[in-house]
Tab-separated table of C-alpha atoms in Angstrom:
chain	number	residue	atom	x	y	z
C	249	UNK	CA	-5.956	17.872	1.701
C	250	UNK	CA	-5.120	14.951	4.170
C	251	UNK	CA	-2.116	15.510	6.733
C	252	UNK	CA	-0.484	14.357	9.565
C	253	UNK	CA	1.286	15.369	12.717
C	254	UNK	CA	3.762	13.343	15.112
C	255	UNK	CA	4.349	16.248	17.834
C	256	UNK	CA	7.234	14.480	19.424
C	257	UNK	CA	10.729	14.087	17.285
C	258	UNK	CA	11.826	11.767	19.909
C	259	UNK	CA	10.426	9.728	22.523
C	260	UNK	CA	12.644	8.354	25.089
C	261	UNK	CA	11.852	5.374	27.764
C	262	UNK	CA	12.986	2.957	29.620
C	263	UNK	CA	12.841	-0.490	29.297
C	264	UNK	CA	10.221	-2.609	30.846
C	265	UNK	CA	8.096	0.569	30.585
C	266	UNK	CA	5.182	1.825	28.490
C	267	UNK	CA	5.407	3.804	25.046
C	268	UNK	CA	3.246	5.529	23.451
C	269	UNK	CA	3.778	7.798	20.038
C	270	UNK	CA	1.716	10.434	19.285
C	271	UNK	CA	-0.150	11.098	16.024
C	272	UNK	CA	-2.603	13.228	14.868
C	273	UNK	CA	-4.493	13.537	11.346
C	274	UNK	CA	-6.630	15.512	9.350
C	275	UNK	CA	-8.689	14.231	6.462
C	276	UNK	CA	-12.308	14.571	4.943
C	277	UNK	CA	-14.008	11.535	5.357
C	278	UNK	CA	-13.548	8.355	7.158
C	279	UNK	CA	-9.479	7.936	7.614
C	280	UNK	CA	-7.492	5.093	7.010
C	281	UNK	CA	-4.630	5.288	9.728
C	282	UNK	CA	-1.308	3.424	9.392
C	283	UNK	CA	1.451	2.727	11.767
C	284	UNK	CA	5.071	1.620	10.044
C	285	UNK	CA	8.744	1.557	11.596
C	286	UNK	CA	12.118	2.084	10.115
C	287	UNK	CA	15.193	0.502	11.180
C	288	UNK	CA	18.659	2.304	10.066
C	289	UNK	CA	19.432	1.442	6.695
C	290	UNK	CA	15.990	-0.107	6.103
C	291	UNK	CA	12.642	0.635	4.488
C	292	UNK	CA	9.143	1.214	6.059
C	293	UNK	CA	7.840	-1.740	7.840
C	294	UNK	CA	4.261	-2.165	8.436
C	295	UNK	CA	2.938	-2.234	12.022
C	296	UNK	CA	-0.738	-1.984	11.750
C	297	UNK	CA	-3.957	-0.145	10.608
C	298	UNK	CA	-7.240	1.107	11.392
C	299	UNK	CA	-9.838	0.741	8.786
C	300	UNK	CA	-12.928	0.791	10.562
C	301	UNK	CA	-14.357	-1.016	13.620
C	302	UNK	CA	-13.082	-1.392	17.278
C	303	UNK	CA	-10.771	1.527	18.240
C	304	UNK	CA	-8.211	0.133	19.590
C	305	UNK	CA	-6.421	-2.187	16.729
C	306	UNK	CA	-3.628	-4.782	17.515
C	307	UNK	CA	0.051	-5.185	15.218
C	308	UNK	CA	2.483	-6.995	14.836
C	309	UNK	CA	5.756	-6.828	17.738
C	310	UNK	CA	3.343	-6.189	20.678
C	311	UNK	CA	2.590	-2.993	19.026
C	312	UNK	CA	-1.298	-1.239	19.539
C	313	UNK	CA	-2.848	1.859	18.813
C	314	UNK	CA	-5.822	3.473	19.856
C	315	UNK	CA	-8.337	5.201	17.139
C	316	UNK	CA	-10.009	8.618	18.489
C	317	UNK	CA	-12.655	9.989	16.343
C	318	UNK	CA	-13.350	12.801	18.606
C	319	UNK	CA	-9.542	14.428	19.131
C	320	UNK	CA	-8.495	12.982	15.518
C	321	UNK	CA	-5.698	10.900	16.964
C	322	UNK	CA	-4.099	7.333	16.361
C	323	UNK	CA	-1.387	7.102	18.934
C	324	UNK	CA	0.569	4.323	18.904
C	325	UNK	CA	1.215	1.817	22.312
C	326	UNK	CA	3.190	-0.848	23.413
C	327	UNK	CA	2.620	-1.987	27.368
C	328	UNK	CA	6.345	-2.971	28.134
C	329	UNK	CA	8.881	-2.036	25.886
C	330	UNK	CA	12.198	-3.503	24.667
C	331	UNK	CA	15.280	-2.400	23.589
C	332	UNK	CA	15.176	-3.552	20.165
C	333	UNK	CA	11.898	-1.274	19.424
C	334	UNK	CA	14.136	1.420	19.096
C	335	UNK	CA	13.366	3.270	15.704
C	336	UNK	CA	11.836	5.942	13.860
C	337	UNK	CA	8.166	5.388	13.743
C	338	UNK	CA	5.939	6.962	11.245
C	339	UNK	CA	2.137	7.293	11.489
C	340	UNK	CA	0.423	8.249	7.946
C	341	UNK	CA	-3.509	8.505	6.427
C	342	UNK	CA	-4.478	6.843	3.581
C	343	UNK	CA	-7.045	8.571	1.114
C	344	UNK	CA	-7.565	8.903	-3.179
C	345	UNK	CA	-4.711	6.256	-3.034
C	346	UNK	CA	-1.883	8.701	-1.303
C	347	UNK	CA	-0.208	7.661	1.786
C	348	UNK	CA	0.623	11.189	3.549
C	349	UNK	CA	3.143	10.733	6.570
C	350	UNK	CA	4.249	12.312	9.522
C	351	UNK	CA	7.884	13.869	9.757
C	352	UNK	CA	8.242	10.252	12.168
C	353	UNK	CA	9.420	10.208	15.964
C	354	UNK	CA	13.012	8.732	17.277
C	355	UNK	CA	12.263	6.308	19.780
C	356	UNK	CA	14.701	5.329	22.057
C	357	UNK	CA	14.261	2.585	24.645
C	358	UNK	CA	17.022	2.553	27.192
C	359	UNK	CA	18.508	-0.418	29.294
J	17	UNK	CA	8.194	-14.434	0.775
J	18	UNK	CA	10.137	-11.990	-1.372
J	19	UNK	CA	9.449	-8.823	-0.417
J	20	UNK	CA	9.944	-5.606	-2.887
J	21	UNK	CA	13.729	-5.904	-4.255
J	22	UNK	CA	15.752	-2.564	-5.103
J	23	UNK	CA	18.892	-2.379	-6.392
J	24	UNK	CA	21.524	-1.064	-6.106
J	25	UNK	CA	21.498	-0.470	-2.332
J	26	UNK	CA	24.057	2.367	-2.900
J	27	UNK	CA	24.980	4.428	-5.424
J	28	UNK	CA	27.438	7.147	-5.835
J	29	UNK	CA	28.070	8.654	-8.965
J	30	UNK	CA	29.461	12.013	-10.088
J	31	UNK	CA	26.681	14.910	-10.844
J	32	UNK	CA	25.918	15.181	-14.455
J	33	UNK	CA	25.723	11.188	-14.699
J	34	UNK	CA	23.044	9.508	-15.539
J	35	UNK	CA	21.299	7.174	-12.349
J	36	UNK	CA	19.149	4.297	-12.875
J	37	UNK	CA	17.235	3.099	-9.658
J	38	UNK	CA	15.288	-0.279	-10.223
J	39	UNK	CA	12.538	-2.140	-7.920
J	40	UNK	CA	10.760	-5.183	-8.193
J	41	UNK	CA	7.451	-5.309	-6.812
J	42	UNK	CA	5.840	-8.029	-4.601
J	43	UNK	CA	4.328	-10.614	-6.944
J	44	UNK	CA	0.649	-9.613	-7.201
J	45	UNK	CA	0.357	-6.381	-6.089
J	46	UNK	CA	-1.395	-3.981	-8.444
J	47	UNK	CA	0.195	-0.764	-7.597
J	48	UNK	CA	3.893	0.345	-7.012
J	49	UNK	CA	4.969	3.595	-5.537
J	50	UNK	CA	8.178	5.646	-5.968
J	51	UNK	CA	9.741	7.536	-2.691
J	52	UNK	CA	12.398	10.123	-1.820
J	53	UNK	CA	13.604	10.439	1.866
J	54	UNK	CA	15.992	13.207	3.226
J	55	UNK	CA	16.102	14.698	6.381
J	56	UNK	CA	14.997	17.910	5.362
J	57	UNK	CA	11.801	17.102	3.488
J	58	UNK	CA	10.996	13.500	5.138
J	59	UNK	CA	8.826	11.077	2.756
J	60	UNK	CA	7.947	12.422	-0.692
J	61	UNK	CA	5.803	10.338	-2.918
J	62	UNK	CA	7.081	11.293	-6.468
J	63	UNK	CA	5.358	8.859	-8.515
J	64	UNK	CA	2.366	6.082	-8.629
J	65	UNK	CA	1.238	3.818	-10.888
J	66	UNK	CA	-1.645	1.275	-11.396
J	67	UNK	CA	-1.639	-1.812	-13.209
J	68	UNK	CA	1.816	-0.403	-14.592
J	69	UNK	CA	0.025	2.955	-15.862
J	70	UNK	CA	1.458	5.661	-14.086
J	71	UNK	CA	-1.527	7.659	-12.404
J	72	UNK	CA	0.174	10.339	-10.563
J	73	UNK	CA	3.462	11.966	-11.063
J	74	UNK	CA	3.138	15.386	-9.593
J	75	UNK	CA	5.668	14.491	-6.819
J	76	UNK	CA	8.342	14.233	-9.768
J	77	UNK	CA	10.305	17.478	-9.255
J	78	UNK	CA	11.891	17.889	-12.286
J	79	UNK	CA	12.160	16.883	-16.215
J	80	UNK	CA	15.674	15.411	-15.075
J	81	UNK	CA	13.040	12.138	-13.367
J	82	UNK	CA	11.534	9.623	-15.177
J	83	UNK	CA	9.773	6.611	-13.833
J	84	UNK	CA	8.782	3.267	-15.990
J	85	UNK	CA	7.231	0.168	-15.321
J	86	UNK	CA	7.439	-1.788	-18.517
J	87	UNK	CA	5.488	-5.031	-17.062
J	88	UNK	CA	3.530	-5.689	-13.422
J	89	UNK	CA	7.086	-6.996	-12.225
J	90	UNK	CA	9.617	-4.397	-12.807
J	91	UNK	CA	9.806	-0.379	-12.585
J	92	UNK	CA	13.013	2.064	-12.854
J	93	UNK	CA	13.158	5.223	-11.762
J	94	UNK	CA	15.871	7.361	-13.760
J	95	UNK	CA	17.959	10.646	-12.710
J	96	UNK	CA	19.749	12.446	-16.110
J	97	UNK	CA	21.697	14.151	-15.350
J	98	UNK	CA	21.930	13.761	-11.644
J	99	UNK	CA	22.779	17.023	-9.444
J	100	UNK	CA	24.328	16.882	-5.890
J	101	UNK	CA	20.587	17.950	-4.126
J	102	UNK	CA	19.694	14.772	-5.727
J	103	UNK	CA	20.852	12.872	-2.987
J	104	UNK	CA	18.724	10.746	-0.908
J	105	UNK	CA	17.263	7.793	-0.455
J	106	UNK	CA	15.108	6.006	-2.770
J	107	UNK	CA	12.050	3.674	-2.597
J	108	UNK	CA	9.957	1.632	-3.875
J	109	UNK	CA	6.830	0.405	-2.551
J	110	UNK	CA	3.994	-2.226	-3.701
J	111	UNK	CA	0.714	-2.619	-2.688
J	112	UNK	CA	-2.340	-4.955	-3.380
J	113	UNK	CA	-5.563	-3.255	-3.281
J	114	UNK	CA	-7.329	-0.308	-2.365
J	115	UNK	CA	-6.385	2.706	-0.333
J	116	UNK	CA	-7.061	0.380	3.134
J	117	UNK	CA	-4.319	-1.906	2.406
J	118	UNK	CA	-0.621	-1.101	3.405
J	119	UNK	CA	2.272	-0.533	1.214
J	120	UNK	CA	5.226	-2.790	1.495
J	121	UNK	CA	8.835	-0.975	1.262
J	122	UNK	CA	11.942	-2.076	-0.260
J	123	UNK	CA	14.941	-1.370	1.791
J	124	UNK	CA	15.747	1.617	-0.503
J	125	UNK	CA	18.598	2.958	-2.656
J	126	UNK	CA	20.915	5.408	-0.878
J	127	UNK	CA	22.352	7.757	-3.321
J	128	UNK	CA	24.836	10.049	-3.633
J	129	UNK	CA	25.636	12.689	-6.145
J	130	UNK	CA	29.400	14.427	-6.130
């Protein structure tokens, strides 16, 4: 059985500064990793993935996240972040077709 | 580019009543997905089909859900009858490919059982 954990419920940081949200899977065999973000009143948006290949992978809004095989973790970056990244952020593993996601983390960028 | 289309955004109907939820998919894509969100229980995949045969519905809790997708561009998911703990949001969710492809969401139905 594939699963995945997002330790934080809510991340809080100021603007201009860097984010990161943590994630961390479990899954026999190689993973397929997914970041996606919700806005209120909106559905799962896709930020990026990891499929194979360099660790750190590069999505959409500034958005990163770094692959590690080792400590089973996909934690997801941004160098400088914004106000309007403020959302609930879901990481989730793909396998036998199933996307299994985390309970999500409440990120809050302040002024 | 469309992406997936639900309707209705909101629904609120007494319990006992019967609750059609529809979704069109994103032209193309090969699989479509069926959600439930609540703050309790999170994400819950209820239902999945593949080239409109439905592969997996273990997530369905109940006899009271039923899921169709008559053609590659349309799928309903319906509630009868609908109870209060029914409430939630809804979606849908398309995808093209295999597992290593991402799912694109529809903005949901929110629904709401008296």
């Amino acid at each position: 059985a594939q699963s995945v954990a997002q330790p934080e419920d809510q991340v809080n940081v100021a603007e201009g500064n860097p984010l990161t949200v943590k994630c961390t899977y479990s899954v026999s065999g190689n993973p397929y990793l997914f970041w996606y973000v919700q806005y209120p009143n909106r559905g799962l948006q896709f930020l990026l993935k990891y499929i194979t290949g360099d660790n750190l992978v590069k999505g959409s809004y500034g958005f990163e996240a770094e692959f590690n095989k080792s400590q089973t973790s996909f934690h997801l970056k941004k160098p400088s972040a914004l106000v309007s990244d403020s959302a609930l952020y879901f990481c989730a593993v793909g396998s036998n077709y199933k996307l299994t996601f985390g309970k999500g983390t409440l990120l809050t960028v302040n002024p | 580019d469309a992406g997936v289309i639900q309707s209705p955004r909101h629904e609120v109907t007494e319990m006992g009543q019967e609750v059609t939820l529809r979704c069109k998919p994103i032209s193309g894509h090969n699989s479509l997905f069926w959600y439930r969100q609540t703050m309790m229980r999170g994400l819950e995949l209820l239902i999945y089909f593949n080239n409109n045969v439905p592969i997996d519905d273990s997530g369905m809790p109940e006899d009271r859900f039923s899921a169709k997708m008559p053609n590659a561009s349309f799928s309903t998911l319906k509630i009868q009858p609908s109870e209060p703990r029914d409430s939630a949001v809804y979606f849908c969710a398309s995808r093209q490919g295999g597992d290593n492809q991402p799912q694109h969401f529809g903005d949901g139905t929110r629904l709401s059982i008296l």
